[in-house]
Amino acid sequence: MIIKKAIQDLAILGGRPSFSQPLHVGRPNIGDKERLLQRIGEVLDRRWLTNAGPCVEEFEQRLRQLLGVRHCNAICNATDGLQLAMRAMEMSGEVIVPAFTFIATAHAVQWLGFTPVFCDVAPETHTINPARVEELITSRTTGIIGVHLWGQPCDVKALDVIARRHGLKLLFDAAHAFNCSLEGRMIGNFGDAEVFSFHATKFFNTFEGGALATNSVELARRVQRMRNFGFVGLDQTDALGTNAKMSEASAAMGLTNLESLPDFLAANYRNYEAYRRGLEGISGVQMLQYDTSEKCNYQYIVLEVNESRTLLTRDQLQDILWAENVLARRYFYPGCHRMEPYASTMPNIGSRLSVTERLAQSVLILPTGTAVNTEQIEIICEILRFTISHGGDTVERLHGLRAVAQQASRM
Ligand code: T4K
């Protein structure tokens, strides 16, 4: 372990990086390779590569069992899944979405030609704030998309009441919430439908992929057709469709990774606890705590940095970690409303998104997953502890570095 004894030991100030290889936040979890290759071999032997093949069907059945949901359609990714869901639910006009989420949530709405209306999030959970949702409803609003950010369930009950009261559709972006529960019920069972992401960086992946879960037979049937161009039978379509199917290779990965799900969960939980111990007592750094009485995937290690106490900004801490080869991420900076095509059309809405604005400046995500071990986490926590305990000096040295760099660039 490389111990930082003096400020100049920090890699950003010329010291040796703590890690020789980068530590990523989204290193894929990969199950039994032999079993995966065997399954892919069978796929090749069958010469049935996509379009409702046996792997996809088995995968969907396993998902239904795990989630305790009536219908689950495997899809090529969550972004397409959100679009399919909105189309199948006949949303239009304005759709209320949180501003603090991955840009895909907003883009999915805009891609369909609808208008995403950005809502603020609750400070404790980082999920859409129902009290703010109602203020944004107009005669053009047709739906609400809640995002179970970091795997933490939205305030589903409150959103459900609002949706019913105003005759709106309720969709959940559950990209982060696979294998999570709310009051003992698995995510996948709430709202009109829920969409999971199985992207490579998610704790459970199918390379690229996702699933749309619903308890509505009608909605599931529509989605099933829409993801295959709208086909009913061989030569006819009954509605507009697209291509959002999952391939057999992805489903083979899904089936294999499902077998290792307990291992992935154990690694994430072990890492979560290691971070909790390692970060305890560090001034100005608060780690998001998950509700351990629920099922949770512990997929994201979420820090909120209180700059007035650390004396270092979140961005300075990120730079310091990157120099040590810890590739912490600023999810979801700068907030959807500050990204295009939204920023130029809604330049002033930041004032009604104060929690989003604050979180976008203060949240930092740390590496976890099966590729990260306890010793590495202890080192990461020590870097943070050391840096923050020397906050004032570190800031001064960083300013000094910047001044030298600026001078050099002028010469
Ligand atoms: N809704 C929400 C709330 C979401 O967070 C997402 C996706 C979606 C919807 C849409 O789901 P999909 O349509 O993707 O199914 C990543 C993912 O690409 C994205 O799926 C995810 N959210 C988002 C939170 O994270 P980036 O831009 O951070 O990806 P990237 O390439 O920088 O990778 C992240 C880290 O993982 C890096 O440190 C590199 C590492 N990595 C990445 C890949 C792909 C690996 O080590 N191996 C890999 O194969 O968006």
Tab-separated table of C-alpha atoms and ligand atoms in Angstrom:
chain	number	residue	atom	x	y	z
A	1	MET	CA	0.000	0.000	0.000
A	2	ILE	CA	1.417	3.413	-0.916
A	3	ILE	CA	0.917	5.610	2.128
A	4	LYS	CA	0.687	9.347	1.638
A	5	LYS	CA	2.771	10.941	4.376
A	6	ALA	CA	3.192	14.414	2.953
A	7	ILE	CA	1.154	16.496	0.522
A	8	GLN	CA	3.771	16.150	-2.190
A	9	ASP	CA	3.161	12.369	-2.081
A	10	LEU	CA	-0.184	12.987	-3.802
A	11	ALA	CA	0.164	12.002	-7.459
A	12	ILE	CA	-1.417	15.274	-8.564
A	13	LEU	CA	1.495	17.061	-6.882
A	14	GLY	CA	4.174	14.798	-8.359
A	15	GLY	CA	3.997	11.709	-6.095
A	16	ARG	CA	3.643	8.131	-7.304
A	17	PRO	CA	0.051	7.124	-8.155
A	18	SER	CA	-1.488	4.750	-5.615
A	19	PHE	CA	-2.608	2.398	-8.380
A	20	SER	CA	-0.661	1.368	-11.459
A	21	GLN	CA	-3.881	0.519	-13.348
A	22	PRO	CA	-7.067	2.601	-13.502
A	23	LEU	CA	-9.910	1.665	-11.161
A	24	HIS	CA	-13.212	2.248	-12.968
A	25	VAL	CA	-16.667	2.836	-11.540
A	26	GLY	CA	-18.311	0.596	-14.133
A	27	ARG	CA	-16.031	-2.411	-14.606
A	28	PRO	CA	-18.399	-5.158	-15.780
A	29	ASN	CA	-19.248	-8.055	-13.479
A	30	ILE	CA	-18.757	-11.242	-15.462
A	31	GLY	CA	-20.049	-14.676	-14.460
A	32	ASP	CA	-18.692	-18.121	-15.373
A	33	LYS	CA	-16.833	-17.655	-18.674
A	34	GLU	CA	-16.868	-21.374	-19.529
A	35	ARG	CA	-20.631	-21.517	-19.117
A	36	LEU	CA	-21.046	-18.377	-21.212
A	37	LEU	CA	-18.892	-19.740	-24.023
A	38	GLN	CA	-20.774	-23.026	-23.883
A	39	ARG	CA	-24.091	-21.188	-24.221
A	40	ILE	CA	-22.766	-19.072	-27.085
A	41	GLY	CA	-21.500	-22.258	-28.749
A	42	GLU	CA	-25.031	-23.658	-28.541
A	43	VAL	CA	-26.433	-20.446	-30.009
A	44	LEU	CA	-24.059	-20.760	-32.959
A	45	ASP	CA	-24.895	-24.456	-33.426
A	46	ARG	CA	-28.599	-23.649	-33.496
A	47	ARG	CA	-28.026	-20.847	-36.023
A	48	TRP	CA	-30.696	-18.875	-34.245
A	49	LEU	CA	-29.065	-15.616	-33.263
A	50	THR	CA	-31.921	-13.245	-32.464
A	51	ASN	CA	-35.715	-12.769	-32.868
A	52	ALA	CA	-37.227	-14.512	-29.843
A	53	GLY	CA	-34.686	-17.328	-29.643
A	54	PRO	CA	-34.591	-19.907	-26.841
A	55	CYS	CA	-32.013	-18.019	-24.752
A	56	VAL	CA	-34.144	-14.867	-24.768
A	57	GLU	CA	-37.246	-16.858	-23.850
A	58	GLU	CA	-35.483	-18.615	-20.980
A	59	PHE	CA	-33.969	-15.324	-19.830
A	60	GLU	CA	-37.374	-13.635	-19.785
A	61	GLN	CA	-38.846	-16.498	-17.798
A	62	ARG	CA	-36.016	-16.255	-15.225
A	63	LEU	CA	-36.550	-12.507	-14.959
A	64	ARG	CA	-40.269	-12.943	-14.362
A	65	GLN	CA	-39.523	-15.405	-11.579
A	66	LEU	CA	-36.900	-13.222	-9.947
A	67	LEU	CA	-39.016	-10.069	-10.091
A	68	GLY	CA	-42.314	-11.746	-9.310
A	69	VAL	CA	-43.849	-9.854	-12.215
A	70	ARG	CA	-46.333	-11.140	-14.793
A	71	HIS	CA	-44.579	-9.919	-17.939
A	72	CYS	CA	-41.006	-9.087	-18.765
A	73	ASN	CA	-39.761	-8.298	-22.259
A	74	ALA	CA	-36.024	-8.398	-22.887
A	75	ILE	CA	-34.849	-5.464	-24.999
A	76	CYS	CA	-31.654	-4.166	-26.583
A	77	ASN	CA	-31.073	-1.343	-24.060
A	78	ALA	CA	-32.966	0.757	-21.532
A	79	THR	CA	-33.040	3.901	-23.675
A	80	ASP	CA	-35.016	2.105	-26.381
A	81	GLY	CA	-37.027	0.449	-23.617
A	82	LEU	CA	-38.142	3.823	-22.261
A	83	GLN	CA	-39.137	4.927	-25.752
A	84	LEU	CA	-41.045	1.707	-26.386
A	85	ALA	CA	-42.832	2.047	-23.083
A	86	MET	CA	-43.840	5.658	-23.716
A	87	ARG	CA	-45.134	4.795	-27.204
A	88	ALA	CA	-46.972	1.727	-25.972
A	89	MET	CA	-48.522	3.784	-23.168
A	90	GLU	CA	-49.524	6.489	-25.670
A	91	MET	CA	-47.749	9.308	-23.932
A	92	SER	CA	-47.418	12.567	-25.857
A	93	GLY	CA	-46.987	16.305	-25.226
A	94	GLU	CA	-45.183	16.874	-21.932
A	95	VAL	CA	-43.611	14.214	-19.753
A	96	ILE	CA	-42.284	15.084	-16.303
A	97	VAL	CA	-38.809	13.708	-15.582
A	98	PRO	CA	-36.220	14.400	-12.885
A	99	ALA	CA	-33.411	16.744	-13.925
A	100	PHE	CA	-30.932	14.753	-11.849
A	101	THR	CA	-30.558	11.544	-13.843
A	102	PHE	CA	-28.515	10.088	-16.685
A	103	ILE	CA	-29.262	12.007	-19.860
A	104	ALA	CA	-30.912	8.946	-21.456
A	105	THR	CA	-34.082	9.515	-19.397
A	106	ALA	CA	-34.601	12.972	-20.908
A	107	HIS	CA	-33.324	12.055	-24.371
A	108	ALA	CA	-35.773	9.160	-24.618
A	109	VAL	CA	-38.651	11.632	-24.174
A	110	GLN	CA	-37.228	14.216	-26.560
A	111	TRP	CA	-36.346	11.561	-29.163
A	112	LEU	CA	-40.052	10.783	-29.487
A	113	GLY	CA	-40.812	14.459	-30.120
A	114	PHE	CA	-42.312	14.961	-26.660
A	115	THR	CA	-41.128	17.605	-24.199
A	116	PRO	CA	-39.272	16.568	-21.063
A	117	VAL	CA	-40.330	18.832	-18.205
A	118	PHE	CA	-37.578	18.845	-15.614
A	119	CYS	CA	-38.517	18.358	-12.002
A	120	ASP	CA	-36.329	18.706	-8.923
A	121	VAL	CA	-35.357	15.749	-6.752
A	122	ALA	CA	-35.624	15.125	-3.025
A	123	PRO	CA	-32.392	15.904	-1.137
A	124	GLU	CA	-32.354	12.675	0.909
A	125	THR	CA	-32.980	10.124	-1.846
A	126	HIS	CA	-31.988	12.008	-5.037
A	127	THR	CA	-35.224	10.738	-6.628
A	128	ILE	CA	-37.984	12.849	-8.176
A	129	ASN	CA	-39.767	14.982	-5.600
A	130	PRO	CA	-43.535	14.309	-5.759
A	131	ALA	CA	-44.266	17.653	-4.088
A	132	ARG	CA	-42.642	19.383	-7.076
A	133	VAL	CA	-44.225	17.109	-9.696
A	134	GLU	CA	-47.738	18.364	-9.156
A	135	GLU	CA	-46.684	21.996	-9.723
A	136	LEU	CA	-45.459	21.088	-13.211
A	137	ILE	CA	-48.610	19.416	-14.509
A	138	THR	CA	-50.322	21.260	-17.381
A	139	SER	CA	-53.062	20.379	-19.849
A	140	ARG	CA	-50.316	18.934	-22.110
A	141	THR	CA	-48.868	16.569	-19.498
A	142	THR	CA	-49.471	12.896	-20.245
A	143	GLY	CA	-46.982	11.101	-18.075
A	144	ILE	CA	-44.417	11.012	-15.296
A	145	ILE	CA	-41.137	9.132	-15.377
A	146	GLY	CA	-39.636	8.451	-11.960
A	147	VAL	CA	-36.039	7.251	-11.819
A	148	HIS	CA	-34.991	4.869	-9.032
A	149	LEU	CA	-31.636	6.609	-8.864
A	150	TRP	CA	-28.716	4.594	-7.467
A	151	GLY	CA	-31.233	1.745	-6.983
A	152	GLN	CA	-33.193	3.703	-4.387
A	153	PRO	CA	-36.913	3.438	-5.053
A	154	CYS	CA	-38.796	6.638	-5.817
A	155	ASP	CA	-41.677	7.678	-3.590
A	156	VAL	CA	-43.843	5.317	-5.611
A	157	LYS	CA	-46.999	5.743	-3.537
A	158	ALA	CA	-47.062	9.530	-3.789
A	159	LEU	CA	-46.351	9.425	-7.521
A	160	ASP	CA	-49.089	6.869	-8.017
A	161	VAL	CA	-51.611	9.091	-6.231
A	162	ILE	CA	-50.639	12.088	-8.380
A	163	ALA	CA	-50.743	10.064	-11.597
A	164	ARG	CA	-54.209	8.720	-10.784
A	165	ARG	CA	-55.522	12.122	-9.708
A	166	HIS	CA	-54.497	13.688	-13.012
A	167	GLY	CA	-55.067	10.710	-15.320
A	168	LEU	CA	-51.353	10.413	-16.160
A	169	LYS	CA	-49.250	7.410	-17.122
A	170	LEU	CA	-46.570	6.425	-14.642
A	171	LEU	CA	-43.348	4.897	-15.904
A	172	PHE	CA	-40.249	4.081	-13.888
A	173	ASP	CA	-36.740	4.249	-15.225
A	174	ALA	CA	-35.348	1.365	-13.182
A	175	ALA	CA	-31.994	1.336	-15.000
A	176	HIS	CA	-30.199	1.272	-11.622
A	177	ALA	CA	-32.671	-0.826	-9.678
A	178	PHE	CA	-32.426	-4.417	-10.843
A	179	ASN	CA	-32.810	-6.756	-7.854
A	180	CYS	CA	-34.005	-3.959	-5.552
A	181	SER	CA	-37.231	-3.968	-3.568
A	182	LEU	CA	-39.667	-1.569	-1.995
A	183	GLU	CA	-41.559	-2.758	1.077
A	184	GLY	CA	-40.566	-6.285	0.147
A	185	ARG	CA	-41.946	-6.067	-3.398
A	186	MET	CA	-39.450	-6.207	-6.234
A	187	ILE	CA	-38.886	-3.185	-8.433
A	188	GLY	CA	-40.494	-4.124	-11.738
A	189	ASN	CA	-43.981	-4.246	-10.236
A	190	PHE	CA	-44.686	-0.536	-9.872
A	191	GLY	CA	-46.378	2.084	-12.032
A	192	ASP	CA	-47.643	1.106	-15.477
A	193	ALA	CA	-44.233	-0.318	-16.373
A	194	GLU	CA	-40.596	-0.287	-15.319
A	195	VAL	CA	-37.502	-0.384	-17.495
A	196	PHE	CA	-34.187	-1.949	-16.417
A	197	SER	CA	-30.780	-1.444	-17.989
A	198	PHE	CA	-28.416	-4.364	-18.409
A	199	HIS	CA	-25.646	-2.229	-19.885
A	200	ALA	CA	-22.058	-3.434	-19.373
A	201	THR	CA	-21.537	-0.940	-16.540
A	202	LYS	CA	-24.578	-2.072	-14.553
A	203	PHE	CA	-24.016	-4.561	-11.732
A	204	PHE	CA	-25.885	-7.129	-13.808
A	205	ASN	CA	-25.210	-6.933	-17.532
A	206	THR	CA	-26.014	-8.583	-20.849
A	207	PHE	CA	-23.247	-6.634	-22.680
A	208	GLU	CA	-25.930	-4.172	-23.835
A	209	GLY	CA	-29.531	-4.845	-22.935
A	210	GLY	CA	-32.484	-4.211	-20.721
A	211	ALA	CA	-35.958	-5.370	-19.854
A	212	LEU	CA	-39.412	-3.900	-19.627
A	213	ALA	CA	-41.468	-5.283	-16.750
A	214	THR	CA	-45.186	-4.789	-16.295
A	215	ASN	CA	-48.191	-6.486	-14.773
A	216	SER	CA	-50.409	-5.333	-17.647
A	217	VAL	CA	-50.978	-8.044	-20.228
A	218	GLU	CA	-52.167	-5.483	-22.762
A	219	LEU	CA	-49.069	-3.293	-22.397
A	220	ALA	CA	-46.723	-6.291	-22.488
A	221	ARG	CA	-48.315	-7.561	-25.695
A	222	ARG	CA	-47.988	-4.165	-27.331
A	223	VAL	CA	-44.355	-3.848	-26.314
A	224	GLN	CA	-43.595	-7.346	-27.538
A	225	ARG	CA	-44.868	-6.436	-30.985
A	226	MET	CA	-43.395	-2.958	-31.060
A	227	ARG	CA	-39.899	-4.206	-30.260
A	228	ASN	CA	-40.146	-6.371	-33.408
A	229	PHE	CA	-41.269	-3.718	-35.938
A	230	GLY	CA	-44.917	-4.135	-34.895
A	231	PHE	CA	-45.190	-7.579	-36.503
A	232	VAL	CA	-48.165	-9.801	-35.801
A	233	GLY	CA	-47.482	-12.989	-37.700
A	234	LEU	CA	-45.051	-13.168	-40.601
A	235	ASP	CA	-46.309	-10.512	-42.996
A	236	GLN	CA	-48.405	-8.027	-41.050
A	237	THR	CA	-47.825	-5.225	-38.588
A	238	ASP	CA	-50.613	-3.873	-36.400
A	239	ALA	CA	-48.874	-0.688	-35.266
A	240	LEU	CA	-45.730	1.364	-35.614
A	241	GLY	CA	-42.769	-0.631	-34.377
A	242	THR	CA	-39.026	-0.479	-34.122
A	243	ASN	CA	-36.178	-2.904	-33.593
A	244	ALA	CA	-35.473	-3.184	-29.885
A	245	LYS	CA	-34.918	-6.923	-29.617
A	246	MET	CA	-32.315	-8.574	-27.431
A	247	SER	CA	-29.878	-10.901	-29.216
A	248	GLU	CA	-29.246	-14.510	-28.190
A	249	ALA	CA	-25.635	-13.664	-27.263
A	250	SER	CA	-26.874	-11.009	-24.844
A	251	ALA	CA	-29.455	-13.367	-23.362
A	252	ALA	CA	-26.744	-16.044	-22.975
A	253	MET	CA	-24.707	-13.499	-21.026
A	254	GLY	CA	-27.822	-12.658	-18.986
A	255	LEU	CA	-28.532	-16.291	-18.117
A	256	THR	CA	-24.902	-16.835	-17.146
A	257	ASN	CA	-24.693	-13.676	-15.064
A	258	LEU	CA	-27.963	-14.510	-13.289
A	259	GLU	CA	-26.215	-17.646	-11.987
A	260	SER	CA	-23.535	-15.405	-10.442
A	261	LEU	CA	-25.932	-12.773	-9.118
A	262	PRO	CA	-25.355	-13.766	-5.457
A	263	ASP	CA	-21.582	-13.320	-5.963
A	264	PHE	CA	-22.028	-9.889	-7.564
A	265	LEU	CA	-24.316	-8.823	-4.736
A	266	ALA	CA	-21.939	-10.115	-2.080
A	267	ALA	CA	-19.013	-8.205	-3.651
A	268	ASN	CA	-21.040	-4.980	-3.851
A	269	TYR	CA	-22.215	-5.315	-0.266
A	270	ARG	CA	-18.704	-6.124	0.972
A	271	ASN	CA	-17.404	-3.027	-0.873
A	272	TYR	CA	-20.225	-0.856	0.446
A	273	GLU	CA	-19.380	-1.862	4.011
A	274	ALA	CA	-15.650	-1.312	3.384
A	275	TYR	CA	-16.368	2.205	2.136
A	276	ARG	CA	-18.644	2.870	5.110
A	277	ARG	CA	-15.879	1.915	7.503
A	278	GLY	CA	-13.167	3.681	5.523
A	279	LEU	CA	-15.016	6.959	5.121
A	280	GLU	CA	-16.314	7.170	8.667
A	281	GLY	CA	-15.427	10.408	10.365
A	282	ILE	CA	-14.017	12.142	7.273
A	283	SER	CA	-15.246	15.687	7.585
A	284	GLY	CA	-17.488	16.966	4.779
A	285	VAL	CA	-17.922	13.654	2.992
A	286	GLN	CA	-21.268	11.944	3.322
A	287	MET	CA	-21.891	8.533	1.831
A	288	LEU	CA	-25.391	7.641	0.684
A	289	GLN	CA	-26.774	4.909	2.970
A	290	TYR	CA	-29.008	2.231	1.503
A	291	ASP	CA	-31.940	0.709	3.337
A	292	THR	CA	-30.505	-2.673	4.312
A	293	SER	CA	-33.948	-4.009	5.228
A	294	GLU	CA	-34.809	-4.024	1.510
A	295	LYS	CA	-33.227	-5.908	-1.361
A	296	CYS	CA	-30.594	-3.644	-2.790
A	297	ASN	CA	-27.822	-4.080	-5.361
A	298	TYR	CA	-25.351	-1.619	-3.745
A	299	GLN	CA	-24.275	-0.778	-7.272
A	300	TYR	CA	-23.275	2.818	-6.682
A	301	ILE	CA	-21.062	4.264	-3.977
A	302	VAL	CA	-22.378	7.806	-3.810
A	303	LEU	CA	-20.559	10.572	-1.964
A	304	GLU	CA	-21.804	14.066	-1.303
A	305	VAL	CA	-18.968	16.495	-0.810
A	306	ASN	CA	-19.586	19.485	1.409
A	307	GLU	CA	-17.005	21.911	0.113
A	308	SER	CA	-17.289	24.295	3.033
A	309	ARG	CA	-15.964	21.507	5.278
A	310	THR	CA	-13.544	19.681	2.986
A	311	LEU	CA	-12.159	23.029	1.731
A	312	LEU	CA	-11.672	21.195	-1.566
A	313	THR	CA	-14.308	21.228	-4.261
A	314	ARG	CA	-15.803	17.982	-5.503
A	315	ASP	CA	-13.978	18.582	-8.795
A	316	GLN	CA	-10.637	19.038	-7.040
A	317	LEU	CA	-11.201	15.788	-5.167
A	318	GLN	CA	-12.015	14.086	-8.453
A	319	ASP	CA	-8.797	15.429	-10.036
A	320	ILE	CA	-6.802	14.192	-7.044
A	321	LEU	CA	-8.362	10.722	-7.299
A	322	TRP	CA	-7.859	10.538	-11.077
A	323	ALA	CA	-4.166	11.334	-10.625
A	324	GLU	CA	-4.040	8.302	-8.294
A	325	ASN	CA	-5.739	6.228	-11.036
A	326	VAL	CA	-9.082	6.163	-9.234
A	327	LEU	CA	-11.520	7.138	-11.985
A	328	ALA	CA	-14.317	8.505	-9.798
A	329	ARG	CA	-17.235	9.983	-11.772
A	330	ARG	CA	-19.384	13.098	-11.395
A	331	TYR	CA	-22.710	11.387	-12.108
A	332	PHE	CA	-24.948	13.223	-13.113
A	333	TYR	CA	-23.185	16.511	-13.659
A	334	PRO	CA	-24.236	19.065	-14.838
A	335	GLY	CA	-27.908	17.998	-14.637
A	336	CYS	CA	-29.977	17.247	-17.738
A	337	HIS	CA	-31.332	20.801	-17.919
A	338	ARG	CA	-27.773	22.082	-18.426
A	339	MET	CA	-27.075	19.772	-21.365
A	340	GLU	CA	-28.151	20.172	-24.979
A	341	PRO	CA	-30.649	20.296	-26.539
A	342	TYR	CA	-32.277	21.475	-23.291
A	343	ALA	CA	-29.892	24.132	-21.950
A	344	SER	CA	-30.418	26.579	-24.802
A	345	THR	CA	-34.191	26.202	-24.880
A	346	MET	CA	-34.690	26.382	-21.097
A	347	PRO	CA	-31.841	28.637	-19.922
A	348	ASN	CA	-33.403	29.797	-16.670
A	349	ILE	CA	-34.920	26.727	-15.104
A	350	GLY	CA	-31.968	26.098	-12.794
A	351	SER	CA	-33.599	28.361	-10.215
A	352	ARG	CA	-36.435	25.878	-9.696
A	353	LEU	CA	-34.033	22.925	-9.548
A	354	SER	CA	-32.025	23.899	-6.502
A	355	VAL	CA	-31.456	20.365	-5.170
A	356	THR	CA	-30.408	19.111	-8.603
A	357	GLU	CA	-28.019	22.055	-8.956
A	358	ARG	CA	-26.462	21.342	-5.585
A	359	LEU	CA	-26.140	17.591	-6.174
A	360	ALA	CA	-24.673	18.113	-9.633
A	361	GLN	CA	-21.872	20.087	-7.959
A	362	SER	CA	-21.338	17.805	-4.986
A	363	VAL	CA	-21.868	14.131	-5.923
A	364	LEU	CA	-18.946	11.848	-6.637
A	365	ILE	CA	-19.233	8.148	-7.487
A	366	LEU	CA	-16.472	5.764	-6.407
A	367	PRO	CA	-15.385	2.452	-7.980
A	368	THR	CA	-17.043	-0.765	-6.842
A	369	GLY	CA	-18.079	-4.153	-8.240
A	370	THR	CA	-16.295	-7.483	-8.453
A	371	ALA	CA	-13.197	-5.872	-10.004
A	372	VAL	CA	-12.541	-3.837	-6.842
A	373	ASN	CA	-11.318	-5.370	-3.581
A	374	THR	CA	-11.316	-4.318	0.058
A	375	GLU	CA	-7.657	-3.368	0.116
A	376	GLN	CA	-8.114	-1.044	-2.851
A	377	ILE	CA	-11.090	0.548	-1.141
A	378	GLU	CA	-9.057	1.102	2.014
A	379	ILE	CA	-6.448	2.898	-0.087
A	380	ILE	CA	-9.088	5.063	-1.795
A	381	CYS	CA	-10.546	6.013	1.589
A	382	GLU	CA	-7.071	6.791	2.948
A	383	ILE	CA	-6.354	9.078	-0.025
A	384	LEU	CA	-9.587	10.937	0.709
A	385	ARG	CA	-8.907	11.073	4.450
A	386	PHE	CA	-5.362	12.326	3.931
A	387	THR	CA	-6.309	14.883	1.287
A	388	ILE	CA	-9.218	16.310	3.242
A	389	SER	CA	-7.291	16.457	6.493
A	390	HIS	CA	-4.780	18.623	4.612
A	391	GLY	CA	-7.545	20.424	2.707
A	392	GLY	CA	-6.258	23.996	3.073
A	393	ASP	CA	-2.659	23.140	2.146
A	394	THR	CA	-3.737	20.968	-0.767
A	395	VAL	CA	-5.895	23.762	-2.200
A	396	GLU	CA	-2.981	26.168	-1.956
A	397	ARG	CA	-0.651	23.748	-3.717
A	398	LEU	CA	-3.242	23.109	-6.429
A	399	HIS	CA	-3.653	26.842	-6.998
A	400	GLY	CA	0.134	27.114	-7.193
A	401	LEU	CA	0.207	24.354	-9.809
A	402	ARG	CA	-2.483	26.075	-11.835
A	403	ALA	CA	-0.639	29.399	-11.737
A	404	VAL	CA	2.541	27.723	-13.013
A	405	ALA	CA	0.597	25.968	-15.780
A	406	GLN	CA	-1.064	29.226	-16.819
A	407	GLN	CA	2.267	31.004	-16.900
A	408	ALA	CA	3.802	28.211	-18.973
A	409	SER	CA	0.928	28.371	-21.471
A	410	ARG	CA	1.510	32.131	-21.945
A	411	MET	CA	5.208	31.668	-22.719
B	1	T4K	N1	-31.522	5.662	-17.261
B	1	T4K	C1	-30.548	5.788	-16.349
B	1	T4K	C2	-30.879	6.372	-15.023
B	1	T4K	C3	-29.248	5.365	-16.648
B	1	T4K	O1	-28.251	5.506	-15.752
B	1	T4K	C4	-28.992	4.791	-17.916
B	1	T4K	C5	-27.660	4.370	-18.261
B	1	T4K	C6	-30.054	4.673	-18.832
B	1	T4K	C7	-31.320	5.119	-18.473
B	1	T4K	C8	-29.867	4.088	-20.179
B	1	T4K	O2	-29.518	2.733	-20.112
B	1	T4K	P1	-28.902	2.010	-21.439
B	1	T4K	O3	-29.619	2.543	-22.640
B	1	T4K	O4	-27.419	2.328	-21.440
B	1	T4K	O5	-29.199	0.549	-21.200
B	1	T4K	C9	-22.596	4.753	-18.405
B	1	T4K	C10	-23.426	3.783	-19.205
B	1	T4K	O6	-23.068	3.805	-20.589
B	1	T4K	C11	-24.895	4.008	-19.092
B	1	T4K	O7	-25.532	2.818	-19.502
B	1	T4K	C12	-25.292	4.283	-17.651
B	1	T4K	N2	-26.685	4.615	-17.502
B	1	T4K	C13	-24.471	5.438	-17.105
B	1	T4K	C14	-24.795	5.727	-15.676
B	1	T4K	O8	-23.101	5.060	-17.159
B	1	T4K	P2	-20.890	6.523	-19.146
B	1	T4K	O9	-20.944	7.622	-20.124
B	1	T4K	O10	-20.450	6.843	-17.775
B	1	T4K	O11	-20.064	5.271	-19.713
B	1	T4K	P3	-18.520	5.062	-19.789
B	1	T4K	O12	-18.207	4.483	-21.126
B	1	T4K	O13	-17.779	6.285	-19.382
B	1	T4K	O14	-18.252	3.892	-18.732
B	1	T4K	C15	-18.305	4.105	-17.330
B	1	T4K	C16	-17.110	3.436	-16.681
B	1	T4K	O15	-17.134	2.044	-16.890
B	1	T4K	C17	-15.772	3.924	-17.200
B	1	T4K	O16	-14.928	4.085	-16.096
B	1	T4K	C18	-15.287	2.777	-18.088
B	1	T4K	C19	-15.920	1.557	-17.487
B	1	T4K	N3	-16.254	0.520	-18.460
B	1	T4K	C20	-17.213	0.781	-19.379
B	1	T4K	C21	-17.579	-0.178	-20.294
B	1	T4K	C22	-18.646	0.115	-21.318
B	1	T4K	C23	-15.597	-0.714	-18.423
B	1	T4K	O17	-14.713	-0.916	-17.588
B	1	T4K	N4	-15.965	-1.667	-19.314
B	1	T4K	C24	-16.939	-1.470	-20.260
B	1	T4K	O18	-17.258	-2.384	-21.030
B	1	T4K	O19	-22.348	5.912	-19.130
